[in-house]
Short mmCIF file of C-alpha atoms in Angstrom, two decimals:
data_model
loop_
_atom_site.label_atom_id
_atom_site.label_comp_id
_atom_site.label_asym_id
_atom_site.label_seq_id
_atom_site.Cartn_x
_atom_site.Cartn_y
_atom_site.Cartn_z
CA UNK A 1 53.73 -50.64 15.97
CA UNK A 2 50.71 -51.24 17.91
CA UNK A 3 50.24 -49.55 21.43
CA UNK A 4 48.54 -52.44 22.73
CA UNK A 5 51.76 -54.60 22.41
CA UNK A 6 54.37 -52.03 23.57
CA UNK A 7 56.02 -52.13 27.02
CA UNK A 8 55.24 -49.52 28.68
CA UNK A 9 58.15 -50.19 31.27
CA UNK A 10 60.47 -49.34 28.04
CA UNK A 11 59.29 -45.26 28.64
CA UNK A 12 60.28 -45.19 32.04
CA UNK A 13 64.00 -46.41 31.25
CA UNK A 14 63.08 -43.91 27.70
CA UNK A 15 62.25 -41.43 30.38
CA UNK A 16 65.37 -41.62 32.73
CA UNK A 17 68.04 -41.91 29.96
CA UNK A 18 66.50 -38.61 28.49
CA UNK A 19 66.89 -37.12 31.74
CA UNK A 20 70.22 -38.11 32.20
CA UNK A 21 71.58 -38.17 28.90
CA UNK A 22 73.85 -40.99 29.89
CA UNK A 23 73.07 -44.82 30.33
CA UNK A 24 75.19 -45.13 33.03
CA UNK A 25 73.38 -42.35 35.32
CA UNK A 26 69.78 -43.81 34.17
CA UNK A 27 71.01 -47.24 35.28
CA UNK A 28 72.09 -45.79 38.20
CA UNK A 29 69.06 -43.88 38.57
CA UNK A 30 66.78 -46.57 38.08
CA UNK A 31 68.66 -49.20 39.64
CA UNK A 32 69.19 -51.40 36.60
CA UNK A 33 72.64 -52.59 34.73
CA UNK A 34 74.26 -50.83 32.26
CA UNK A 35 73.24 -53.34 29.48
CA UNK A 36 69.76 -53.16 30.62
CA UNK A 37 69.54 -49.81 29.87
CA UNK A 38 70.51 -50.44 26.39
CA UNK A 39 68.61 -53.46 25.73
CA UNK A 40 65.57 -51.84 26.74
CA UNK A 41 66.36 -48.67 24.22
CA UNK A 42 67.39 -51.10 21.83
CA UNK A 43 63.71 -52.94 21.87
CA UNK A 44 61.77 -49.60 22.21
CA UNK A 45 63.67 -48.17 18.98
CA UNK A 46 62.55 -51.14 17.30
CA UNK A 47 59.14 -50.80 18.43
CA UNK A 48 59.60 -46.40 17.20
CA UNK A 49 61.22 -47.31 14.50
CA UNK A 50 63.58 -44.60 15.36
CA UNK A 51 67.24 -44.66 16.44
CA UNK A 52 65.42 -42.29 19.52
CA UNK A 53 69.09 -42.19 21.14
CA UNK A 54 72.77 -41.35 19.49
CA UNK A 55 75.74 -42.41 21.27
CA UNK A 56 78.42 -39.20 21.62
CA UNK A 57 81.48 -39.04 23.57
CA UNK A 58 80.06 -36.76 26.79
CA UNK A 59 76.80 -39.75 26.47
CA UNK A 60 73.88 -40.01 24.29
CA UNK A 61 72.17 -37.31 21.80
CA UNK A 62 68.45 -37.57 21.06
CA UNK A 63 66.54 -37.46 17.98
CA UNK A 64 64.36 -35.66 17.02
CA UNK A 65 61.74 -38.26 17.17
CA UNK A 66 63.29 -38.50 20.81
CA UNK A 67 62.84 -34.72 21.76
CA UNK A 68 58.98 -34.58 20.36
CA UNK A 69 58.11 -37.74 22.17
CA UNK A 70 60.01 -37.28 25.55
CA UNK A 71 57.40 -34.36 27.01
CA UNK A 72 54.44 -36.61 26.31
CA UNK A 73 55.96 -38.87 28.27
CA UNK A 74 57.56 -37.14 30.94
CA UNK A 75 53.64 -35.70 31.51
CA UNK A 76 52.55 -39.10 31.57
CA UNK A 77 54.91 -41.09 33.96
CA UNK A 78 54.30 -37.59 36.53
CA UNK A 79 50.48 -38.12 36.51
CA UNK A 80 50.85 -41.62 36.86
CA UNK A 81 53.20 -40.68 39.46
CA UNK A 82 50.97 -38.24 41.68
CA UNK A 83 47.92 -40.73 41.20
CA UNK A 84 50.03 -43.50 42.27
CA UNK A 85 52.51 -42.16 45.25
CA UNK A 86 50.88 -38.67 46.21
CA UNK A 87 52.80 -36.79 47.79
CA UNK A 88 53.37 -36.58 51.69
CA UNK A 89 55.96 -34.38 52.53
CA UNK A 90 56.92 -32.72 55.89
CA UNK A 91 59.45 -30.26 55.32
CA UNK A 92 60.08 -30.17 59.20
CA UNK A 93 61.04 -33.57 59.16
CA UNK A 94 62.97 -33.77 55.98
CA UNK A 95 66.69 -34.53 56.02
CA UNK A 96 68.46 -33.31 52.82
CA UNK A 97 71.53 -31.55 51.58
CA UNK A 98 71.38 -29.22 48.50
CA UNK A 99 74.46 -28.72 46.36
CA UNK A 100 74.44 -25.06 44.80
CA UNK A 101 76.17 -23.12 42.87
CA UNK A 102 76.35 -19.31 43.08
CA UNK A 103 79.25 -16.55 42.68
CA UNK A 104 80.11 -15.10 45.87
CA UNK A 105 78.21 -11.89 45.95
CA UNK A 106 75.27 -13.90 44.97
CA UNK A 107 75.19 -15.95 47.67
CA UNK A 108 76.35 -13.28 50.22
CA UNK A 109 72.48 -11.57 48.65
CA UNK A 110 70.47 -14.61 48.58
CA UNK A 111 71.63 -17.29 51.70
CA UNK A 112 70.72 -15.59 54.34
CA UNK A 113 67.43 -15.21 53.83
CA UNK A 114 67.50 -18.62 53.14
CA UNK A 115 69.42 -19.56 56.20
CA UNK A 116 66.74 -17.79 58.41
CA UNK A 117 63.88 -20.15 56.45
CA UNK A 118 65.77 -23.45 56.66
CA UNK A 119 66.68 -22.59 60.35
CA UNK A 120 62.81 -22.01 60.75
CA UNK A 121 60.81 -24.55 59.04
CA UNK A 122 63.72 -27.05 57.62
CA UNK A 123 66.21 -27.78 60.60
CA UNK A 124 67.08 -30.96 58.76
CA UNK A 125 67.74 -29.23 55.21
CA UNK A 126 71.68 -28.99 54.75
CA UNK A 127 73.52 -26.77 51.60
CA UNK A 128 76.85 -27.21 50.62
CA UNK A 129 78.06 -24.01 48.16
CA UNK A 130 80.13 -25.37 45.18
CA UNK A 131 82.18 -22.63 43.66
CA UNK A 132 80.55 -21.07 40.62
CA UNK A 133 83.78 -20.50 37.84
CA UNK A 134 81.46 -20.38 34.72
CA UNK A 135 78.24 -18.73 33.08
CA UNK A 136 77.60 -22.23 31.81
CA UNK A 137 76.51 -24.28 34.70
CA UNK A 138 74.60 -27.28 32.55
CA UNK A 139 77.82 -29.34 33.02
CA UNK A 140 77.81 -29.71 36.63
CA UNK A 141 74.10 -30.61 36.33
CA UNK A 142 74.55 -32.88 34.08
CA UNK A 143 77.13 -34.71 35.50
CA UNK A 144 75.10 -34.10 38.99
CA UNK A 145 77.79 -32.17 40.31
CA UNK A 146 74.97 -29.60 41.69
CA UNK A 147 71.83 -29.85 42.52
CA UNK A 148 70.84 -25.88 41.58
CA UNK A 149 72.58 -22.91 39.96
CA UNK A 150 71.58 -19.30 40.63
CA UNK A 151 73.08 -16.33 38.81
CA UNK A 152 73.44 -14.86 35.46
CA UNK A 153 73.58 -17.16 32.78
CA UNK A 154 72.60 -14.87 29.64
CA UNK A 155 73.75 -17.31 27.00
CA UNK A 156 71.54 -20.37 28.52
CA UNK A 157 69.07 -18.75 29.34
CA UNK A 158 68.32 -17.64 26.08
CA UNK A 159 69.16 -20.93 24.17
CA UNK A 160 66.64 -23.00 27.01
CA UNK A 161 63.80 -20.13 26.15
CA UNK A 162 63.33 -21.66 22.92
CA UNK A 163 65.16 -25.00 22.68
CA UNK A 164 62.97 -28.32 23.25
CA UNK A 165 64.30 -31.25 24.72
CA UNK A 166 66.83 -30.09 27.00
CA UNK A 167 66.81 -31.92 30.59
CA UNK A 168 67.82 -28.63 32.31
CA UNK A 169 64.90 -26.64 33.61
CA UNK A 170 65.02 -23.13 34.18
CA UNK A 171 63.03 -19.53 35.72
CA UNK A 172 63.69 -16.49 36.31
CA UNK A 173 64.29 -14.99 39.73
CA UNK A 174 64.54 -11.04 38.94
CA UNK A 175 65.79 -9.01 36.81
CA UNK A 176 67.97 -5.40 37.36
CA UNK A 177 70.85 -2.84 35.85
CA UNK A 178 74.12 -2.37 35.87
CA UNK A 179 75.68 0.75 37.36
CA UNK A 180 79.34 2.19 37.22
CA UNK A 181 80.96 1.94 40.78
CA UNK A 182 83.60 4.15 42.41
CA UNK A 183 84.90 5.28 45.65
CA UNK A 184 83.49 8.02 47.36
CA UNK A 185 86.01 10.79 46.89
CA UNK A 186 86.99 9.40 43.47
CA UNK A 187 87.53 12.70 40.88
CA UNK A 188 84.34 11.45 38.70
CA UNK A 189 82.31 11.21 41.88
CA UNK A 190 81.90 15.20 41.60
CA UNK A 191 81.29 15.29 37.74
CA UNK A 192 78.75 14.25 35.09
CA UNK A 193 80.37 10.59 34.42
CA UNK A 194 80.27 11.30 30.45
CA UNK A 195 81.26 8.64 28.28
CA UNK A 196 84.88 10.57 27.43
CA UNK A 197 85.69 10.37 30.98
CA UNK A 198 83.97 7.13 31.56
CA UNK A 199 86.62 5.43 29.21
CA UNK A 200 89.62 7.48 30.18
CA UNK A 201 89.27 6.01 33.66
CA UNK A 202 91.11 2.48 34.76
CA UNK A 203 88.90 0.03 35.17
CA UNK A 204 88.12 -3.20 37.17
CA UNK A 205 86.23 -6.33 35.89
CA UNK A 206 84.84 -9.27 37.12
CA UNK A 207 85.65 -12.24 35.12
CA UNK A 208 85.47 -15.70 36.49
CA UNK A 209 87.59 -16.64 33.34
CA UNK A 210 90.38 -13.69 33.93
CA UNK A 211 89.82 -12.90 30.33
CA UNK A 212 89.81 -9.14 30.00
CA UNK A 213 86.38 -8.69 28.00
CA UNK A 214 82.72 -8.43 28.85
CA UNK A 215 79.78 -7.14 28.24
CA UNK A 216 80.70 -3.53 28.83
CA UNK A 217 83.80 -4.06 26.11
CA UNK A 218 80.96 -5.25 23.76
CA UNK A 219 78.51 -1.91 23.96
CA UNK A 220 81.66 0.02 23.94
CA UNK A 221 82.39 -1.75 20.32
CA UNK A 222 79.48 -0.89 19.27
CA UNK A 223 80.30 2.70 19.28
CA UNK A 224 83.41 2.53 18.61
CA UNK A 225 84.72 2.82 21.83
CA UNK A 226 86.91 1.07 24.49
CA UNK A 227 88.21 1.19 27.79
CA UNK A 228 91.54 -0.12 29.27
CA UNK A 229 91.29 -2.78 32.07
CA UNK A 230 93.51 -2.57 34.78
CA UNK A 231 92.58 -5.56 36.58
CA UNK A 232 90.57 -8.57 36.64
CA UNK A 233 89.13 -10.03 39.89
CA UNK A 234 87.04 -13.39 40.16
CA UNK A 235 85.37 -12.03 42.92
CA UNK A 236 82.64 -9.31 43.86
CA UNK A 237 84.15 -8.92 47.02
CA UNK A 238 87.54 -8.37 46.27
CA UNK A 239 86.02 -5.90 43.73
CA UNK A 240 84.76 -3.36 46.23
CA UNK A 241 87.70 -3.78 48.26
CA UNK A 242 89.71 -2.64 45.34
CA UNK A 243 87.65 0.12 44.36
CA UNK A 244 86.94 1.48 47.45
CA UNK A 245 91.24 1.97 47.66
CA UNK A 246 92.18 2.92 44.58
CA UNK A 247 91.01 5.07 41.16
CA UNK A 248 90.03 2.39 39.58
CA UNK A 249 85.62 2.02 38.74
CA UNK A 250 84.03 -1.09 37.70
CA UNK A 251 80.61 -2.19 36.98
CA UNK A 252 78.68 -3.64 38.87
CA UNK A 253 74.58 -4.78 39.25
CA UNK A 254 73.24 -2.69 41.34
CA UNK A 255 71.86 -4.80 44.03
CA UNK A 256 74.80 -6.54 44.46
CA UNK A 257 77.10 -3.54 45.63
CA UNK A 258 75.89 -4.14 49.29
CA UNK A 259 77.30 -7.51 48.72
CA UNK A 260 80.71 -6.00 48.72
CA UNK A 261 80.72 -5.28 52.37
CA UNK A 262 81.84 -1.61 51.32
CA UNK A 263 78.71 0.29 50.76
CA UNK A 264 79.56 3.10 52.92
CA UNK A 265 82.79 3.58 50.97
CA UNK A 266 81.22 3.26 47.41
CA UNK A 267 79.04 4.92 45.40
CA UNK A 268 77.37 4.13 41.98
CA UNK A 269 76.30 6.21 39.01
CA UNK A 270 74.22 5.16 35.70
CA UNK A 271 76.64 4.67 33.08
CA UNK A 272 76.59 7.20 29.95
CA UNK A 273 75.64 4.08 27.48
CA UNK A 274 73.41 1.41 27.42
CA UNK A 275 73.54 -1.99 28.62
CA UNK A 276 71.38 -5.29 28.63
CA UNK A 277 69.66 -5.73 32.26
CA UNK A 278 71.10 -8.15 34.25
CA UNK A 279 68.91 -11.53 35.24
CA UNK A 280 69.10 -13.92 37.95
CA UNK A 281 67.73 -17.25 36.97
CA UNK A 282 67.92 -20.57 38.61
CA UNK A 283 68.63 -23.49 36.38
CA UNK A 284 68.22 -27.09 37.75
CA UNK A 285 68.05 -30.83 35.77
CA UNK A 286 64.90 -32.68 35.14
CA UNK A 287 65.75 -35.41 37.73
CA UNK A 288 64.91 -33.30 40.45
CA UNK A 289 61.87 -31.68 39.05
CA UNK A 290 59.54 -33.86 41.09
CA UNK A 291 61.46 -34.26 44.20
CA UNK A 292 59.77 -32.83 47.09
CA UNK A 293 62.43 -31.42 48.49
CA UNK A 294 63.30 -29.84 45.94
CA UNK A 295 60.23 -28.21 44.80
CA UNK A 296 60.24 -27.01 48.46
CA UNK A 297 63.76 -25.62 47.84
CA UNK A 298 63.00 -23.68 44.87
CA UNK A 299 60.11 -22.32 46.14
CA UNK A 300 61.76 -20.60 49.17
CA UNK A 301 63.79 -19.46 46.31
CA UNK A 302 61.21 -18.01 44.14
CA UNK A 303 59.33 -16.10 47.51
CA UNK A 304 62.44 -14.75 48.74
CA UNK A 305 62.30 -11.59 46.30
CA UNK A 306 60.98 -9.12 48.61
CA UNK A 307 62.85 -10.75 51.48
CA UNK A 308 65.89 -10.37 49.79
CA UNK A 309 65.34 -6.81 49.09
CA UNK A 310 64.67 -5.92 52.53
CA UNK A 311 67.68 -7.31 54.04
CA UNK A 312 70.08 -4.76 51.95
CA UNK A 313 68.17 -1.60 52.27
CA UNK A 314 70.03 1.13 50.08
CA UNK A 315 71.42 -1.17 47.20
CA UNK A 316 68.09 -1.01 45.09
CA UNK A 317 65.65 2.17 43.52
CA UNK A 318 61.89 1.58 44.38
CA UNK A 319 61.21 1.04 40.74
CA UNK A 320 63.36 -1.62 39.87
CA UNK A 321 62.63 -5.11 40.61
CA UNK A 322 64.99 -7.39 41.72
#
């Protein structure tokens, strides 16, 4: 294959389909049929020499051919991009709505910060809140359900850190701990919580799923421990509620016990065993990578650290960051 004779148009629909990992949303996307699409793939694989694209049943699969070729590209169709279209954007007289996912203690944290900057420079910027059910949110970007996910997604973050290819972007926001959580006059409120009476207690978790295992049932495994829960809530809010009316103790991170709306009626202590630190990280697809309005979006995002902190004084030691 010679580069002189390839059509270069045939990246750009390579380019989109990658992004989309679907012919139908590239099509879409680029305003081209269905069959299009697929001729054009069809004429750059014989121009590769590579099948570059797998049909599966949620869409397509790259190669790997696909996967080492698709960055060079993407970098190339962006500076082509800027040099051709630069960008002129006016946040205070852009009209957009944002689709995001967070769980409800997250976004009881993060949007009003946010609120106060889109009220101030972006009176034109809508969000709509989808309900966040799942610590796997590449689905709904995918299928373009969302337009950004914030929370804690340990299992993709980790696989995105290394894996090449993937159209979902991601960064981190901050990082914390967990703490254990309890009324105020609770009986382990005036004692050393010690793991004995740490597991004796009835506890309260958080699962979006309802299933009755997390991450504290895992580090108790691992030393041959375990702890009976009570009750599972799919909400942080409910969760202080609870615990601020009954015996039960849960764990929570510990910037998000303000989000609770019972801080006066709770307090926290470290737990007597280890356990990962918690991460918030924003995940968003590839489409939107370039889009203005969304680079302004996750910018606000990525400055409203400090902000964030400041508007729930209490719920955070001076040497964490959050």
């Amino acid at each position: 294959m010679s580069f002189l004779t390839l059509d270069l148009n045939l990246l750009r629909v390579f380019d989109a389909v990658m992004t989309e990992q679907n012919l139908t949303r590239a099509a879409g996307h680029l305003a081209m049929t269905q069959p299009a699409v697929s001729n054009a793939i069809k004429r750059l694989r014989e121009s590769l020499g590579d099948e570059l694209l797998i049909r599966t049943a949620y869409g397509v699969k790259p190669t790997p051919r696909a996967e080492a070729l698709w960055p060079s590209v993407r970098s190339a169709l962006a500076s082509l991009e800027a040099a051709v279209a630069p960008e002129t954007f006016d946040v205070s007289a852009a009209h957009a709505t944002f689709r995001m996912a967070m769980a409800d203690a997250t976004a009881a944290f993060w949007l009003p910060s946010l609120m106060r900057s889109i009220e101030r420079e972006a009176p034109g910027v809508n969000v709509r809140m989808v309900p966040l059910t799942t610590r796997e949110p590449r689905p709904m970007l995918l299928r373009g359900d969302i337009d950004l996910a914030v929370g804690f997604f340990p299992g993709v973050a980790a696989q995105l850190s290394y894996e090449t290819g993937s159209p979902i972007r991601h960064e981190r926001l901050y990082s914390g701990h967990y703490v254990c959580v309890m009324r105020r006059d609770h009986p382990l409120s005036k004692v050393d919580l010690t793991l004995d009476n740490y597991c004796k207690a009835n506890h309260l978790l958080v699962s979006f799923s309802g299933r009755a295992h997390g991450l504290v049932d895992e580090a108790l495994a691992q030393i041959q421990r375990e702890r009976r829960i009570l009750l599972t809530v799919n909400q942080f809010f409910t969760a202080g509620r609870v615990v601020a009316n009954s015996d039960l103790i849960t764990v929570l991170p510990r910037h998000l016990i303000a989000s609770t709306g019972m801080t006066d009626a709770l307090i926290s202590k470290e737990l007597p065993f280890q356990l990962p630190a918690v991460h918030l990280d924003m995940l968003w697809h590839e489409r939107d990578a370039r889009s203005p309005a969304h680079k302004w979006l996750r910018m606000n995002l990525e400055g409203m650290n400090s902000v964030a902190q400041r508007t729930a004084p209490g719920t955070a030691p001076k040497n964490d960051t959050y």
